[in-house]
GROMACS .gro file of C-alpha atoms in nm:
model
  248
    1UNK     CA    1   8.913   7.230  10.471
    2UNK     CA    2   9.220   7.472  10.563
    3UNK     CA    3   9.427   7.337  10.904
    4UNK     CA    4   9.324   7.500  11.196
    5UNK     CA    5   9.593   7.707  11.384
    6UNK     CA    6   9.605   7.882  11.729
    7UNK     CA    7   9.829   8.112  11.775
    8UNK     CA    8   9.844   8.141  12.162
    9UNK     CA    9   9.856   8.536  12.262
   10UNK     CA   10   9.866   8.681  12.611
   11UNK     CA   11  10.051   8.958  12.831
   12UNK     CA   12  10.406   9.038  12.657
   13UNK     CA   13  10.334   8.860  12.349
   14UNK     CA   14  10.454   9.073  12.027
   15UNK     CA   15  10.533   8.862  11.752
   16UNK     CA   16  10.195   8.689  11.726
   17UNK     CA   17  10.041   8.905  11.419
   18UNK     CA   18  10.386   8.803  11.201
   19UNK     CA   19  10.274   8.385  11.326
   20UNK     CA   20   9.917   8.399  11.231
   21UNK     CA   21  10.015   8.579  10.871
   22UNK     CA   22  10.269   8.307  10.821
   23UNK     CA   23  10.068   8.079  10.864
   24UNK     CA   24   9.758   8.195  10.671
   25UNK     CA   25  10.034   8.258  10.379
   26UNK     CA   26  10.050   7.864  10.321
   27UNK     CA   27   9.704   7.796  10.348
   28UNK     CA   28   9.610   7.712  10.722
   29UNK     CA   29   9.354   7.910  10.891
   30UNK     CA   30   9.492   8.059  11.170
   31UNK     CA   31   9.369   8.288  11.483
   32UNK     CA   32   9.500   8.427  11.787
   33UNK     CA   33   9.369   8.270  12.110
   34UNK     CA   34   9.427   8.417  12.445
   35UNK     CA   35   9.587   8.189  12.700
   36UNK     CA   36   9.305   8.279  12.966
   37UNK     CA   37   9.062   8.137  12.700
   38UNK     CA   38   9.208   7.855  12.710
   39UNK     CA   39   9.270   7.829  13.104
   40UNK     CA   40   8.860   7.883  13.129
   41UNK     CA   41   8.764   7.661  12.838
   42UNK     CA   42   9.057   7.399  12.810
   43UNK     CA   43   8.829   7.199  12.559
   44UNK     CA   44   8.891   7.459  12.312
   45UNK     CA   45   9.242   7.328  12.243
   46UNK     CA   46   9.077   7.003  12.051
   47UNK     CA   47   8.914   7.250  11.824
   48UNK     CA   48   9.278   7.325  11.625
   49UNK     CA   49   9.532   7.114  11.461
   50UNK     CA   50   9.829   7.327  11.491
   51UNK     CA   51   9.929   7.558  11.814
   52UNK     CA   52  10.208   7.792  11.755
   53UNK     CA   53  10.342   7.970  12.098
   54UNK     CA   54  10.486   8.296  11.957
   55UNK     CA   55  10.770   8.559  12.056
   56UNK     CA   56  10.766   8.836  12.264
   57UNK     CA   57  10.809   8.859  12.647
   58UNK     CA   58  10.546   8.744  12.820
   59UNK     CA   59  10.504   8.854  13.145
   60UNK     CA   60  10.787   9.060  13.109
   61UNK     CA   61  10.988   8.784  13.152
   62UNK     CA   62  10.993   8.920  13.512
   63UNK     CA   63  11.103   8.569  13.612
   64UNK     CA   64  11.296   8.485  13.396
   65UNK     CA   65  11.189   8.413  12.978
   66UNK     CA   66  10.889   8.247  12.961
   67UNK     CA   67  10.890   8.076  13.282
   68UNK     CA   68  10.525   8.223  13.423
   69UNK     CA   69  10.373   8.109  13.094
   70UNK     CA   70  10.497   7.769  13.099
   71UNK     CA   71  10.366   7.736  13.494
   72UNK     CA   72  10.058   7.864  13.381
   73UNK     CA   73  10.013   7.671  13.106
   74UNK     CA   74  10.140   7.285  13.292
   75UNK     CA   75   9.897   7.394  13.592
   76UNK     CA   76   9.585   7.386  13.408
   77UNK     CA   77   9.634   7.276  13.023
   78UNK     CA   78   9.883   7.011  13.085
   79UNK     CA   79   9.582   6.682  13.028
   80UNK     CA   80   9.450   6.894  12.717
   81UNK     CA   81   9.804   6.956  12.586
   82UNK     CA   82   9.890   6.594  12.635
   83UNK     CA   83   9.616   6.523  12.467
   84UNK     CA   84   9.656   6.719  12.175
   85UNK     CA   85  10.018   6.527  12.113
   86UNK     CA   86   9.849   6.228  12.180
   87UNK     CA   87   9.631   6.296  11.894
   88UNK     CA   88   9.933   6.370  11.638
   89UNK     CA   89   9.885   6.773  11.635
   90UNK     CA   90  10.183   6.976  11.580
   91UNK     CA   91  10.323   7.238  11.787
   92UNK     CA   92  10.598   7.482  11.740
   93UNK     CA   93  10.748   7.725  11.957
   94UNK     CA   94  10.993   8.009  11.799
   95UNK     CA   95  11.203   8.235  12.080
   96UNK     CA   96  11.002   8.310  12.379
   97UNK     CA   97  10.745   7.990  12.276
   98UNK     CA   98  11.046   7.825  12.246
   99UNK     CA   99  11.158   7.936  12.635
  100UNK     CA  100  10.805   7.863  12.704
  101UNK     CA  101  10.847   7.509  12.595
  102UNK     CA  102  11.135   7.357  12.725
  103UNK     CA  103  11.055   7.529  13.080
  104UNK     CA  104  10.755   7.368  13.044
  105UNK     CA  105  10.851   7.039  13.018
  106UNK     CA  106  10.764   6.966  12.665
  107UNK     CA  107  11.065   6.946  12.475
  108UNK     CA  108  11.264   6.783  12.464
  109UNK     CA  109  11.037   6.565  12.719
  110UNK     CA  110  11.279   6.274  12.672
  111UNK     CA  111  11.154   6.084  13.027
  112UNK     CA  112  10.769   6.135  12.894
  113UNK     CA  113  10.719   6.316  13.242
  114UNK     CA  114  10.726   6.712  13.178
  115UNK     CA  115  11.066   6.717  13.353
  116UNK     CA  116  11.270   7.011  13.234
  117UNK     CA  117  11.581   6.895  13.065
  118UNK     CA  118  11.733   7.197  12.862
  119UNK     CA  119  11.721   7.612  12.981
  120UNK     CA  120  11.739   7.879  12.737
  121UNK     CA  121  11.981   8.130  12.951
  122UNK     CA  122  12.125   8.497  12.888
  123UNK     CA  123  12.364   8.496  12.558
  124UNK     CA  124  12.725   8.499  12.651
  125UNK     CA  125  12.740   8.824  12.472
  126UNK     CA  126  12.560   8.945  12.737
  127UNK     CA  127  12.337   9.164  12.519
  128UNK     CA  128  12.046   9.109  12.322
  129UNK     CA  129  12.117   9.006  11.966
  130UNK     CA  130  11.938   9.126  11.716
  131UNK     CA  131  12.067   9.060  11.381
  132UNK     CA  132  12.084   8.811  11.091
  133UNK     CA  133  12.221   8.428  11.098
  134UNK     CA  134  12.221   8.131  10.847
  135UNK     CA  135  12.053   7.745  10.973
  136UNK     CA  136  12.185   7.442  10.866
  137UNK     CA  137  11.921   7.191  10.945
  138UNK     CA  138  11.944   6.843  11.021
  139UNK     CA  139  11.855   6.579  10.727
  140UNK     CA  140  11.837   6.308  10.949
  141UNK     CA  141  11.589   6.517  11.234
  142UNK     CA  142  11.235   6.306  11.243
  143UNK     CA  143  11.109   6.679  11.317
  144UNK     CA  144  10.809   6.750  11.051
  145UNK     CA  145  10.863   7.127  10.989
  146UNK     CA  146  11.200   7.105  10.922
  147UNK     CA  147  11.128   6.799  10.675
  148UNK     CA  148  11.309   6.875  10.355
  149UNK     CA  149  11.518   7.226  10.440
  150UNK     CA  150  11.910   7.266  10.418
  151UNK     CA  151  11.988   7.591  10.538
  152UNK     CA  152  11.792   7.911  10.556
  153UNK     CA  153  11.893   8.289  10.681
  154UNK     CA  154  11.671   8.409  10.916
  155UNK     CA  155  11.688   8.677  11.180
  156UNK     CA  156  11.711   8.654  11.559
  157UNK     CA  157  11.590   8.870  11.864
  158UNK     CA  158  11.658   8.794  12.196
  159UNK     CA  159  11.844   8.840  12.509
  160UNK     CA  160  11.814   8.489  12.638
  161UNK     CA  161  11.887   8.232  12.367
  162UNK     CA  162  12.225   8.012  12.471
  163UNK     CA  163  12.059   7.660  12.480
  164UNK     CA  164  12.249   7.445  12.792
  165UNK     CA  165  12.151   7.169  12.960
  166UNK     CA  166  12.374   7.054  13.256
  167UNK     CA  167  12.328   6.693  13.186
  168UNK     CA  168  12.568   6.496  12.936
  169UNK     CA  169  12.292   6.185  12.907
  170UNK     CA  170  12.056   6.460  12.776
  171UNK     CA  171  12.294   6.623  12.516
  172UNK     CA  172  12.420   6.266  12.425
  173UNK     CA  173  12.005   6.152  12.356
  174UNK     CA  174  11.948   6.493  12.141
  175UNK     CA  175  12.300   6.414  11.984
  176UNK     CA  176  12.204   6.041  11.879
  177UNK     CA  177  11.844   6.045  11.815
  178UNK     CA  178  11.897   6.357  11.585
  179UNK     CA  179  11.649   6.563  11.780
  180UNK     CA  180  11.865   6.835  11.663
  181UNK     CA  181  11.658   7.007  11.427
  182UNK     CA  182  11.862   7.269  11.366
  183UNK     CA  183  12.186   7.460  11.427
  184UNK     CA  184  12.359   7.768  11.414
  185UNK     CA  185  12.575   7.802  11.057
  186UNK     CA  186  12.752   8.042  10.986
  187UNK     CA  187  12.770   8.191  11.390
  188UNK     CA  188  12.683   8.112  11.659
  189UNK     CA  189  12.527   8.426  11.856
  190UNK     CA  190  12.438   8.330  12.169
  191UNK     CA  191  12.718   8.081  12.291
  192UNK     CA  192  12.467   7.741  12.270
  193UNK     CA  193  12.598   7.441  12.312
  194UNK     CA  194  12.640   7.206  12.059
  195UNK     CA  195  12.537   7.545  11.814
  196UNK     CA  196  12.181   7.433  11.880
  197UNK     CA  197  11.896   7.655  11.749
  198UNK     CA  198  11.600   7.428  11.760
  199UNK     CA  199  11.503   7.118  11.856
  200UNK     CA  200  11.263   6.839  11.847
  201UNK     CA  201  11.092   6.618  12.067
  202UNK     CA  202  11.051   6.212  11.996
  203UNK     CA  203  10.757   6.236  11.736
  204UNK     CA  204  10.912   6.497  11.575
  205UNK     CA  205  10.553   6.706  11.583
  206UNK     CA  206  10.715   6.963  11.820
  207UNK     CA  207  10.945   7.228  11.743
  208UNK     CA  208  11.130   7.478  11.942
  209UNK     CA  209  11.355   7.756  11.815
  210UNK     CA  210  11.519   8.093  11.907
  211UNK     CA  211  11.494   8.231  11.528
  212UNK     CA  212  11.245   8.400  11.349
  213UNK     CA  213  11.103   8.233  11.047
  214UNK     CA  214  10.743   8.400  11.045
  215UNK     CA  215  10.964   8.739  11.009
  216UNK     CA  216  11.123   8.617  10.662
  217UNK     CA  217  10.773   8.593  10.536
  218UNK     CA  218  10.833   8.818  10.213
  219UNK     CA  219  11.126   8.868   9.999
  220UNK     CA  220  11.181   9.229  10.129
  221UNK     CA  221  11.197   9.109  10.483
  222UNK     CA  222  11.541   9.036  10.390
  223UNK     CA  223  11.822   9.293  10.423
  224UNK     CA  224  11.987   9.193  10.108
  225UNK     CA  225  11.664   9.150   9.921
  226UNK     CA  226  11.752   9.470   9.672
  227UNK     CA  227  12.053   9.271   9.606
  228UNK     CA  228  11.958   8.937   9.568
  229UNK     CA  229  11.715   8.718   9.382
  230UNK     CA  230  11.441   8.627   9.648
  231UNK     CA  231  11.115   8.489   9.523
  232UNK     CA  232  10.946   8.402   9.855
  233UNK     CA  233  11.049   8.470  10.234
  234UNK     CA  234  11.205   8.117  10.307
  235UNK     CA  235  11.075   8.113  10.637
  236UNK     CA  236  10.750   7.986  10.505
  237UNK     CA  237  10.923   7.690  10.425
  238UNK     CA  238  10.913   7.602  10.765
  239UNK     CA  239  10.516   7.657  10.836
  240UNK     CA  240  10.433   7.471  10.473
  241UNK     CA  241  10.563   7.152  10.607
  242UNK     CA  242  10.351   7.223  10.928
  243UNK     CA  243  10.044   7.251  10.713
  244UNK     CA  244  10.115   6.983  10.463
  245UNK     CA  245  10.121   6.725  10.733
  246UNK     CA  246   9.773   6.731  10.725
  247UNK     CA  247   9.704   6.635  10.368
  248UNK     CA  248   9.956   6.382  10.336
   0.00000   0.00000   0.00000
């Protein structure tokens, strides 16, 4: 039976088509959900294996990036989503899923509390970058998804990406326990500390990150792909190890 995916949807939300095709390209079967389905019917969250918050700007980041979906989502999902970790389900979060879940509470969640630890703020550049940039990812990360990878070009989109946090015990824990996942290669485009891209939480089931892998999903997705030899879009890489958890 194919892994069950969510693909959480909702007001601002444009990058949720390109999530569920990713993920339907390595054999899961995945759907969108609406939040508010999920806010009248929390229950429905046991139904899926994998939930994937995608990209966009939800709520028009009026607020700031992704904090009114991460309120929403702590004030009346936070015992179902707790229970959904509990039950060793994956999550990942890529650019505004990723603001979503750190503002949330839920990475890197290293005090088990929903405490926010880490922002995702405006890029130094002070515009929003949209271009290409290489990942070097973290051999040593516990993080599933990123089980396996080396580095990987991908693109990026976003006006708010420079990962801080303000406290050196936090950067020092992510530093040590390799929660890491992934950094920033060849540039860094945003100004993040450390050159952080993505990171992990504890169990290494939940992933945040400002790139884009679900929009390398086919060789021509790539600007150089007339030029170069490019059998699959690598970002599936990334949602294959999500998938394959579940038949290990």
């Amino acid at each position: 039976m194919a892994v069950k995916v969510c693909v959480l949807t909702g007001y601002g939300i444009n990058a949720d088509n390109e999530l569920v095709t990713a993920f339907n390209k390595v054999g899961a079967d995945a759907e969108k959900v609406h939040i508010n389905d999920f806010i009248e019917n929390p229950a429905l969250l046991r139904n899926y294996s994998i939930a994937g918050f995608a990209g966009g700007f939800s709520f028009g980041d009026h607020l700031g990036s992704g904090l009114v979906y991460a309120e929403l989502f702590k004030k009346n999902l936070k015992d179902e989503l707790d229970r959904f970790i509990a039950d060793g389900k994956l999550i990942i979060g890529i650019c505004n899923g990723f603001q979503v879940l750190v503002k949330m509470g839920v990475l890197p969640n290293l005090h088990g509390d929903w405490t926010q630890e880490v922002s995702l703020v405006h890029n130094n550049s002070g515009v929003f970058e949209d271009s290409w940039v290489n990942l070097k990812f973290n051999p040593d990360s516990p993080c599933v998804w990123t089980k396996g990878l080396d580095t990987m070009d991908v693109p990026i989109r976003h006006g708010e990406g420079r990962f801080i946090t303000d406290s050196p015990d936090i950067m020092k824990r992510l530093k040590e326990e390799n929660l890491i996942a992934i950094r920033y290669n060849d540039r860094n485009p945003n100004g993040s500390q450390e050159d952080i891209a993505g990171i992990t939480d504890t169990t290494g089931r939940i992933l945040g990150l400002m790139p884009h892998p679900e929009a390398f999903i086919f060789p021509e997705n790539h600007p150089k792909w007339t030029r170069k030899t490019i059998t699959e879009g690598e970002g599936l890489k990334i949602f294959r190890n999500g998938v394959s958890f579940f038949g290990k």
